[in-house]
mmCIF file of C-alpha atoms in Angstrom:
data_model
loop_
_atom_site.group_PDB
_atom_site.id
_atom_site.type_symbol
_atom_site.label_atom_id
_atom_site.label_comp_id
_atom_site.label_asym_id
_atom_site.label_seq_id
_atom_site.Cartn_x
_atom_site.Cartn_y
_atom_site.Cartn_z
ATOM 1 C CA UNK A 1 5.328 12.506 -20.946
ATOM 2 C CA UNK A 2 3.516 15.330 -17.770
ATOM 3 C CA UNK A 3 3.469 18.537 -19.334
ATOM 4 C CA UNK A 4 1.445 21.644 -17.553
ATOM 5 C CA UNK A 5 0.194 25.117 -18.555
ATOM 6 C CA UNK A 6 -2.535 27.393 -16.418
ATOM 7 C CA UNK A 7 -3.654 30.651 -17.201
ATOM 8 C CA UNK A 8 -2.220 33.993 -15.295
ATOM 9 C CA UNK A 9 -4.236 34.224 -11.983
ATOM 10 C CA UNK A 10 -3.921 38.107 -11.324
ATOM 11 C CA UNK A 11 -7.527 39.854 -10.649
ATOM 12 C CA UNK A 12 -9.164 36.866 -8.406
ATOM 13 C CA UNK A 13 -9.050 37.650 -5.174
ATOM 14 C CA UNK A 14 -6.777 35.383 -2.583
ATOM 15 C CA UNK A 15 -8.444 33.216 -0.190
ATOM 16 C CA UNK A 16 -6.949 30.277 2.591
ATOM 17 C CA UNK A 17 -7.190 26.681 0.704
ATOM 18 C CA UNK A 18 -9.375 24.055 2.089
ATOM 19 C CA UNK A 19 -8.154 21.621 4.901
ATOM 20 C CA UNK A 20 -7.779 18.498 2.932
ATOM 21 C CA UNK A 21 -6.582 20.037 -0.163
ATOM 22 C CA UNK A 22 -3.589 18.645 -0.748
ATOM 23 C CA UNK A 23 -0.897 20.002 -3.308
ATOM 24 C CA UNK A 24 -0.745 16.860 -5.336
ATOM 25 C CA UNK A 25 -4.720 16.720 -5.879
ATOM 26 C CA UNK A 26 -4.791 19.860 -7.645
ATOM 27 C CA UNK A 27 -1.603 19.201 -9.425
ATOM 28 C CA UNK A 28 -3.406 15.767 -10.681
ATOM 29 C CA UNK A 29 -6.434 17.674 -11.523
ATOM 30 C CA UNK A 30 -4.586 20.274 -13.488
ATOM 31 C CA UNK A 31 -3.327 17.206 -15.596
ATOM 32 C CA UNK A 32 -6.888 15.656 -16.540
ATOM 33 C CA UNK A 33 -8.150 19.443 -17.695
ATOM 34 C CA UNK A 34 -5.173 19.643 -19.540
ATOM 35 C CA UNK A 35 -6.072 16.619 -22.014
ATOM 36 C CA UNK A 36 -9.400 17.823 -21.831
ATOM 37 C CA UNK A 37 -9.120 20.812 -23.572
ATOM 38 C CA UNK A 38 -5.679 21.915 -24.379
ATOM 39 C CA UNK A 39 -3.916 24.811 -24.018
ATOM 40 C CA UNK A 40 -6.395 27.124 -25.341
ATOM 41 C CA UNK A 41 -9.203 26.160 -22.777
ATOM 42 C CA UNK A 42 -7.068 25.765 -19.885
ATOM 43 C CA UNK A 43 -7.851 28.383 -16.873
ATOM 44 C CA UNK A 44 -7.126 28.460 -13.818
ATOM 45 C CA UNK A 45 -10.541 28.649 -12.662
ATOM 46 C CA UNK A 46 -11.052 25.089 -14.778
ATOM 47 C CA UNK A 47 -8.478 23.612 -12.145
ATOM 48 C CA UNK A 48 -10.223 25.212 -9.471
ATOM 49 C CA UNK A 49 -13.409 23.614 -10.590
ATOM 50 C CA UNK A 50 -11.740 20.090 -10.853
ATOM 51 C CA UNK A 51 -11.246 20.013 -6.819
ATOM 52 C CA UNK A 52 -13.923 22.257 -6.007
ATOM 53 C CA UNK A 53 -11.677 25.692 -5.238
ATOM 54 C CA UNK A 54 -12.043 29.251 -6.184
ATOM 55 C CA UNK A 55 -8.985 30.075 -8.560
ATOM 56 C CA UNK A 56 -7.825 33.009 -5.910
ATOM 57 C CA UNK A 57 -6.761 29.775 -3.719
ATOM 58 C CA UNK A 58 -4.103 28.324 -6.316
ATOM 59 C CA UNK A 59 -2.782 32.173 -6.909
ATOM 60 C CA UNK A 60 -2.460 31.761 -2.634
ATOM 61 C CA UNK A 61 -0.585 28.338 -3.035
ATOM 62 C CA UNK A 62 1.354 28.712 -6.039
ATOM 63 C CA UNK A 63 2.116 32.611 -6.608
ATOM 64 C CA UNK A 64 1.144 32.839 -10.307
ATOM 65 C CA UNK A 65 0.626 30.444 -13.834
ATOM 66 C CA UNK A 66 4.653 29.903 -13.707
ATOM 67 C CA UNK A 67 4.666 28.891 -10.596
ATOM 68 C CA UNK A 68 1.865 26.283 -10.470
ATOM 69 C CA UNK A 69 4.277 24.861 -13.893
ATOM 70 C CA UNK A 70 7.002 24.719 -12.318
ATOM 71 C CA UNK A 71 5.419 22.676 -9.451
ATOM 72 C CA UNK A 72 3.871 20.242 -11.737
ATOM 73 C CA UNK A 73 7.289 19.934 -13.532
ATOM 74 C CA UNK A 74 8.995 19.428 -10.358
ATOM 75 C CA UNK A 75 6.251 16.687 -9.242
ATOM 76 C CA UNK A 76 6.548 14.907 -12.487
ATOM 77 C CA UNK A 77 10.597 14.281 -11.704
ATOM 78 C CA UNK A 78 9.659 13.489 -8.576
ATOM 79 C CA UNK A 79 7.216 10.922 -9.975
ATOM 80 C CA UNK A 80 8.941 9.125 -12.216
ATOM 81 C CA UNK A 81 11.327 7.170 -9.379
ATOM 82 C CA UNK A 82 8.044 6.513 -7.341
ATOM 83 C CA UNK A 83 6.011 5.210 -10.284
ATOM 84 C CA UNK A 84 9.248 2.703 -11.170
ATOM 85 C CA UNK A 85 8.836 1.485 -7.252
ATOM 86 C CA UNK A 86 5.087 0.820 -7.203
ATOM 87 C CA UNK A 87 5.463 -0.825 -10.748
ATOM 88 C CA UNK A 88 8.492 -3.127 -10.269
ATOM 89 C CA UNK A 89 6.208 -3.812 -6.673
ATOM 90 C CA UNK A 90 3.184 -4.783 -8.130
ATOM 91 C CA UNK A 91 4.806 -7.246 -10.871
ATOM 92 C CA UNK A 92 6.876 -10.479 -10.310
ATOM 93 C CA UNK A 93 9.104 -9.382 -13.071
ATOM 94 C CA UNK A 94 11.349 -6.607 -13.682
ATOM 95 C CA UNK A 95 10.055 -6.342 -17.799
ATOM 96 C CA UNK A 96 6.411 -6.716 -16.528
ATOM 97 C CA UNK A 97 7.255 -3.796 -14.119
ATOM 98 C CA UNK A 98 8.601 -2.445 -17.319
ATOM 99 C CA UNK A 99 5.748 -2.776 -19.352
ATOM 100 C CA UNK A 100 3.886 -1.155 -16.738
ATOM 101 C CA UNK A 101 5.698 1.706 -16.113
ATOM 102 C CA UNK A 102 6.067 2.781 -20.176
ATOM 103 C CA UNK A 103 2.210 2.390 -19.985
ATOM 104 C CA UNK A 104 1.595 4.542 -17.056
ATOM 105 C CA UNK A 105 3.869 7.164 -18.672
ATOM 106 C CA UNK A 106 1.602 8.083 -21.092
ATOM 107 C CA UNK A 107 -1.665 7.619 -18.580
ATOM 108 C CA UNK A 108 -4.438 10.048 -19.406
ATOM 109 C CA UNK A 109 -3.474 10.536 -22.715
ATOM 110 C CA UNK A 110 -5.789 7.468 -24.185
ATOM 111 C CA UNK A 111 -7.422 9.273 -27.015
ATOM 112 C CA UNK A 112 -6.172 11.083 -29.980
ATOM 113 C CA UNK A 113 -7.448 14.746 -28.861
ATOM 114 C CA UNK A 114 -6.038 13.775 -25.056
ATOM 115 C CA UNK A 115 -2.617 12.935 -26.462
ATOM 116 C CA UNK A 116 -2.689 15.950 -28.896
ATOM 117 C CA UNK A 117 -3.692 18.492 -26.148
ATOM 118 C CA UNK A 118 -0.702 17.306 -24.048
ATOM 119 C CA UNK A 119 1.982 17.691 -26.889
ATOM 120 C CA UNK A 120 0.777 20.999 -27.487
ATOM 121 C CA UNK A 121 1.867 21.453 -23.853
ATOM 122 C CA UNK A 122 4.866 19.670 -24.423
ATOM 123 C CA UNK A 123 5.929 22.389 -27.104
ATOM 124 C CA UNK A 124 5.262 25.043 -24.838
ATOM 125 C CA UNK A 125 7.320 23.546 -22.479
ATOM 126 C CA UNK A 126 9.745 23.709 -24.962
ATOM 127 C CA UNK A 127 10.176 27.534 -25.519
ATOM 128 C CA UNK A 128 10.215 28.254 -21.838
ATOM 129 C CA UNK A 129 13.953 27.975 -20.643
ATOM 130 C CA UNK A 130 12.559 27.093 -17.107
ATOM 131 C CA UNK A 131 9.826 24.836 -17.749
ATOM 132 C CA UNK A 132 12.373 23.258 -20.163
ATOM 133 C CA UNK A 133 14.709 22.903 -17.694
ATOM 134 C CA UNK A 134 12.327 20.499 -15.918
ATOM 135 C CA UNK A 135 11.123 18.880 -18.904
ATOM 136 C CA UNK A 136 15.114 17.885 -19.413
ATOM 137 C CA UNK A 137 14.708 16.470 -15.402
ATOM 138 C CA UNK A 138 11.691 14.402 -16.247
ATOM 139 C CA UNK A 139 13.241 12.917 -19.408
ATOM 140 C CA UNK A 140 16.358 11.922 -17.403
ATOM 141 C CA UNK A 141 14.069 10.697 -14.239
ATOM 142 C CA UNK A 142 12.619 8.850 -16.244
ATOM 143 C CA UNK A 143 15.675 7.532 -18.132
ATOM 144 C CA UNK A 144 16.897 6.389 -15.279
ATOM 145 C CA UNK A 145 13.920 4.519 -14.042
ATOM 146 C CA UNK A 146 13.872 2.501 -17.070
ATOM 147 C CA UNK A 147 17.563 1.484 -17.212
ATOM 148 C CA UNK A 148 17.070 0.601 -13.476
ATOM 149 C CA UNK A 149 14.672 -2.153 -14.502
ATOM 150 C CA UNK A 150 16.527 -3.347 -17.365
ATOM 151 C CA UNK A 151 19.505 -3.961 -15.237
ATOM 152 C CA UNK A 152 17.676 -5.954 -12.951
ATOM 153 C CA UNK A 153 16.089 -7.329 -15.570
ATOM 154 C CA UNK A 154 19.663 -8.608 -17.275
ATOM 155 C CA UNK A 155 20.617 -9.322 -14.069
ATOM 156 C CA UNK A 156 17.569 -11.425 -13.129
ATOM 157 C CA UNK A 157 18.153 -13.096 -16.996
ATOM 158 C CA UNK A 158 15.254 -12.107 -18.187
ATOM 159 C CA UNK A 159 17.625 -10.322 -20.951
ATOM 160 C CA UNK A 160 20.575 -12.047 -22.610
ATOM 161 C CA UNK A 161 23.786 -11.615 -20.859
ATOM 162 C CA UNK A 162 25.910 -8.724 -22.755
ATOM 163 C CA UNK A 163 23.092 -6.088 -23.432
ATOM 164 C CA UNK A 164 23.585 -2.652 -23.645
ATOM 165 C CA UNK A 165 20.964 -1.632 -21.066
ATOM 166 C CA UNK A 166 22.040 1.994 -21.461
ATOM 167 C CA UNK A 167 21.383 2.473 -24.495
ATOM 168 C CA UNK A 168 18.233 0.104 -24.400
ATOM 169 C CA UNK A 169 16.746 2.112 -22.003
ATOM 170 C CA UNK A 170 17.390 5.461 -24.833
ATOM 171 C CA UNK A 171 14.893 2.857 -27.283
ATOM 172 C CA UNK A 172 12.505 2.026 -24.885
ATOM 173 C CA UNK A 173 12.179 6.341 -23.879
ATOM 174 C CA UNK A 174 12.109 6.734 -27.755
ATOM 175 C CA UNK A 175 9.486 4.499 -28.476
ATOM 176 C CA UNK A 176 7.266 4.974 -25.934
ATOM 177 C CA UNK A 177 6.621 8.837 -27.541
ATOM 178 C CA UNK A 178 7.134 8.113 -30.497
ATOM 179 C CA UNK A 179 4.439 4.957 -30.207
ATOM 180 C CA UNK A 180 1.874 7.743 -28.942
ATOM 181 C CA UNK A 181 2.273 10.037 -31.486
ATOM 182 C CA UNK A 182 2.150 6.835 -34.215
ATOM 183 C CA UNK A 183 -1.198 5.650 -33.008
ATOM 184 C CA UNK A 184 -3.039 9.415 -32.465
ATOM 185 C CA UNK A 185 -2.519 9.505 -36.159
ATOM 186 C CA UNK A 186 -3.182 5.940 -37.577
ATOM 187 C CA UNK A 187 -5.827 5.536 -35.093
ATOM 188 C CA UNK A 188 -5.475 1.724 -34.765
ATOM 189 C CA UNK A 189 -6.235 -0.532 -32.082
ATOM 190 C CA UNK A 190 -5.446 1.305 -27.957
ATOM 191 C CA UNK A 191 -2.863 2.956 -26.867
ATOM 192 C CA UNK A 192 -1.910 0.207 -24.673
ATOM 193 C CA UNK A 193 -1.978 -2.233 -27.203
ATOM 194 C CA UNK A 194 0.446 -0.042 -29.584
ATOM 195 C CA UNK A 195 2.731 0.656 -26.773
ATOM 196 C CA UNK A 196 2.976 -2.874 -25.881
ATOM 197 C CA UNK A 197 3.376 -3.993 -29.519
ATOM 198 C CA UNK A 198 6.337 -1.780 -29.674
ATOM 199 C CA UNK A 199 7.792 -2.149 -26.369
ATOM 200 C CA UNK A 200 7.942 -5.814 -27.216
ATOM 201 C CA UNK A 201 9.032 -5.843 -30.592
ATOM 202 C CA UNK A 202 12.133 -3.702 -29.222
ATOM 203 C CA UNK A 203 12.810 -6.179 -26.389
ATOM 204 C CA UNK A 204 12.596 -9.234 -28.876
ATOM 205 C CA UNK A 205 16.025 -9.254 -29.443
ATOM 206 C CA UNK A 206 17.767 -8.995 -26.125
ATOM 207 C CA UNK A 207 15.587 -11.750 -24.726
ATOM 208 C CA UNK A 208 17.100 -14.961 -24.185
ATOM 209 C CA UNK A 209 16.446 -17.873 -27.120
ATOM 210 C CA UNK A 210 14.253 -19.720 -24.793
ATOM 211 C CA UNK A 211 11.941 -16.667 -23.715
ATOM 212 C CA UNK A 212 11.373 -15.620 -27.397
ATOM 213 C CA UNK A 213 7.688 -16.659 -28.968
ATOM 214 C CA UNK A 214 8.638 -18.742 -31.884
ATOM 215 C CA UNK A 215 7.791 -18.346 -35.238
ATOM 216 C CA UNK A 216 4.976 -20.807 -37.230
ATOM 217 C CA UNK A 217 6.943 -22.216 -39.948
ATOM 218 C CA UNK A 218 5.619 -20.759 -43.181
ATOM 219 C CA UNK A 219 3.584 -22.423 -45.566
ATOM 220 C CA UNK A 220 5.414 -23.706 -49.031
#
């Protein structure tokens, strides 16, 4: 889930950005002042604060509020192949790389008011034909990321021969939201422990017999 709002910049005045600086900092801080306060507290000049800029320097860079969320947007797409690669590097297995990536989709978002402030961004994304545009090239980015590792994942048998990986991959994107939005309102356990609960009780199934935990036999 990446969604991003920032206040109109007009009336600061425009000065060169930093050496250093790069794009993809202030797009990352823009993201952590975003679950911080929502969009009702977001301003520009918060994100300028967050890497130590005046807000005149992101009206230089990005041209206006639209622009800076349409950049976000855009990195977000981008993101969601590159975060598959580094997961599926950093884990023997294609499901642990799995597990991984579903987690880091919802990273920053590990309290009930952080999760809340970035589906109110969600919605706005939403009502904005261009920012929904590239919320519709995130979803599908990240779409295909998952499927990716559940066909190597069926391939490497770690999931029993004949399963719909397709269509698994539509569960897994379903309940990875749907297990954030569960948990900010029963307030249970972590995130991560929710989202892993889920994740697994959805893979269950398509595991191989000899990979699935068995059951204790039940007392008479």
């Amino acid at each position: 889930m990446n969604e991003q709002a920032f206040i109109n910049g007009r009336g600061w005045p425009v000065v060169a950005r930093p050496r250093g600086v790069e794009d993809a900092v202030i797009l990352q801080a823009a993201a952590r002042v975003m679950g911080r306060v929502g969009p009702s507290g977001l301003t520009l000049a918060a994100v300028a604060r967050e890497v130590g800029l005046v807000p005149g320097t992101l009206v230089q860079r990005f041209g206006s509020k639209h622009g800076l969320l349409l950049a976000l947007a855009d990195r977000s797409a981008e993101e969601a192949g590159e975060l598959a690669v580094r997961a599926r590097t950093a884990h023997p297995s294609a499901l642990g790389a799995l597990a991984a990536l579903a987690s880091q989709t919802l990273a920053g978002m590990d309290t009930p008011e952080s999760f809340a402030h970035h589906l109110a961004f969600l919605c706005t994304d939403l009502t904005d034909p261009q920012l929904y545009e590239r919320a519709l090239a995130v979803h599908r980015s990240q779409w295909r990321a998952i499927e990716g590792l559940l066909a190597e994942a069926a391939q490497a048998g770690e999931l029993r021969a004949g399963t719909d990986v397709a269509a698994l991959a539509g569960t897994v994107q379903a309940i990875t939201a749907g297990a954030g939005l569960t948990w900010a309102v029963e307030r249970r356990g972590s995130l991560a422990e929710r989202l892993r609960h889920e994740l697994d009780t959805v893979l269950r199934p398509h595991l191989p017999t000899r990979t699935r935990p068995r059951r204790e036999p039940e007392e008479s």
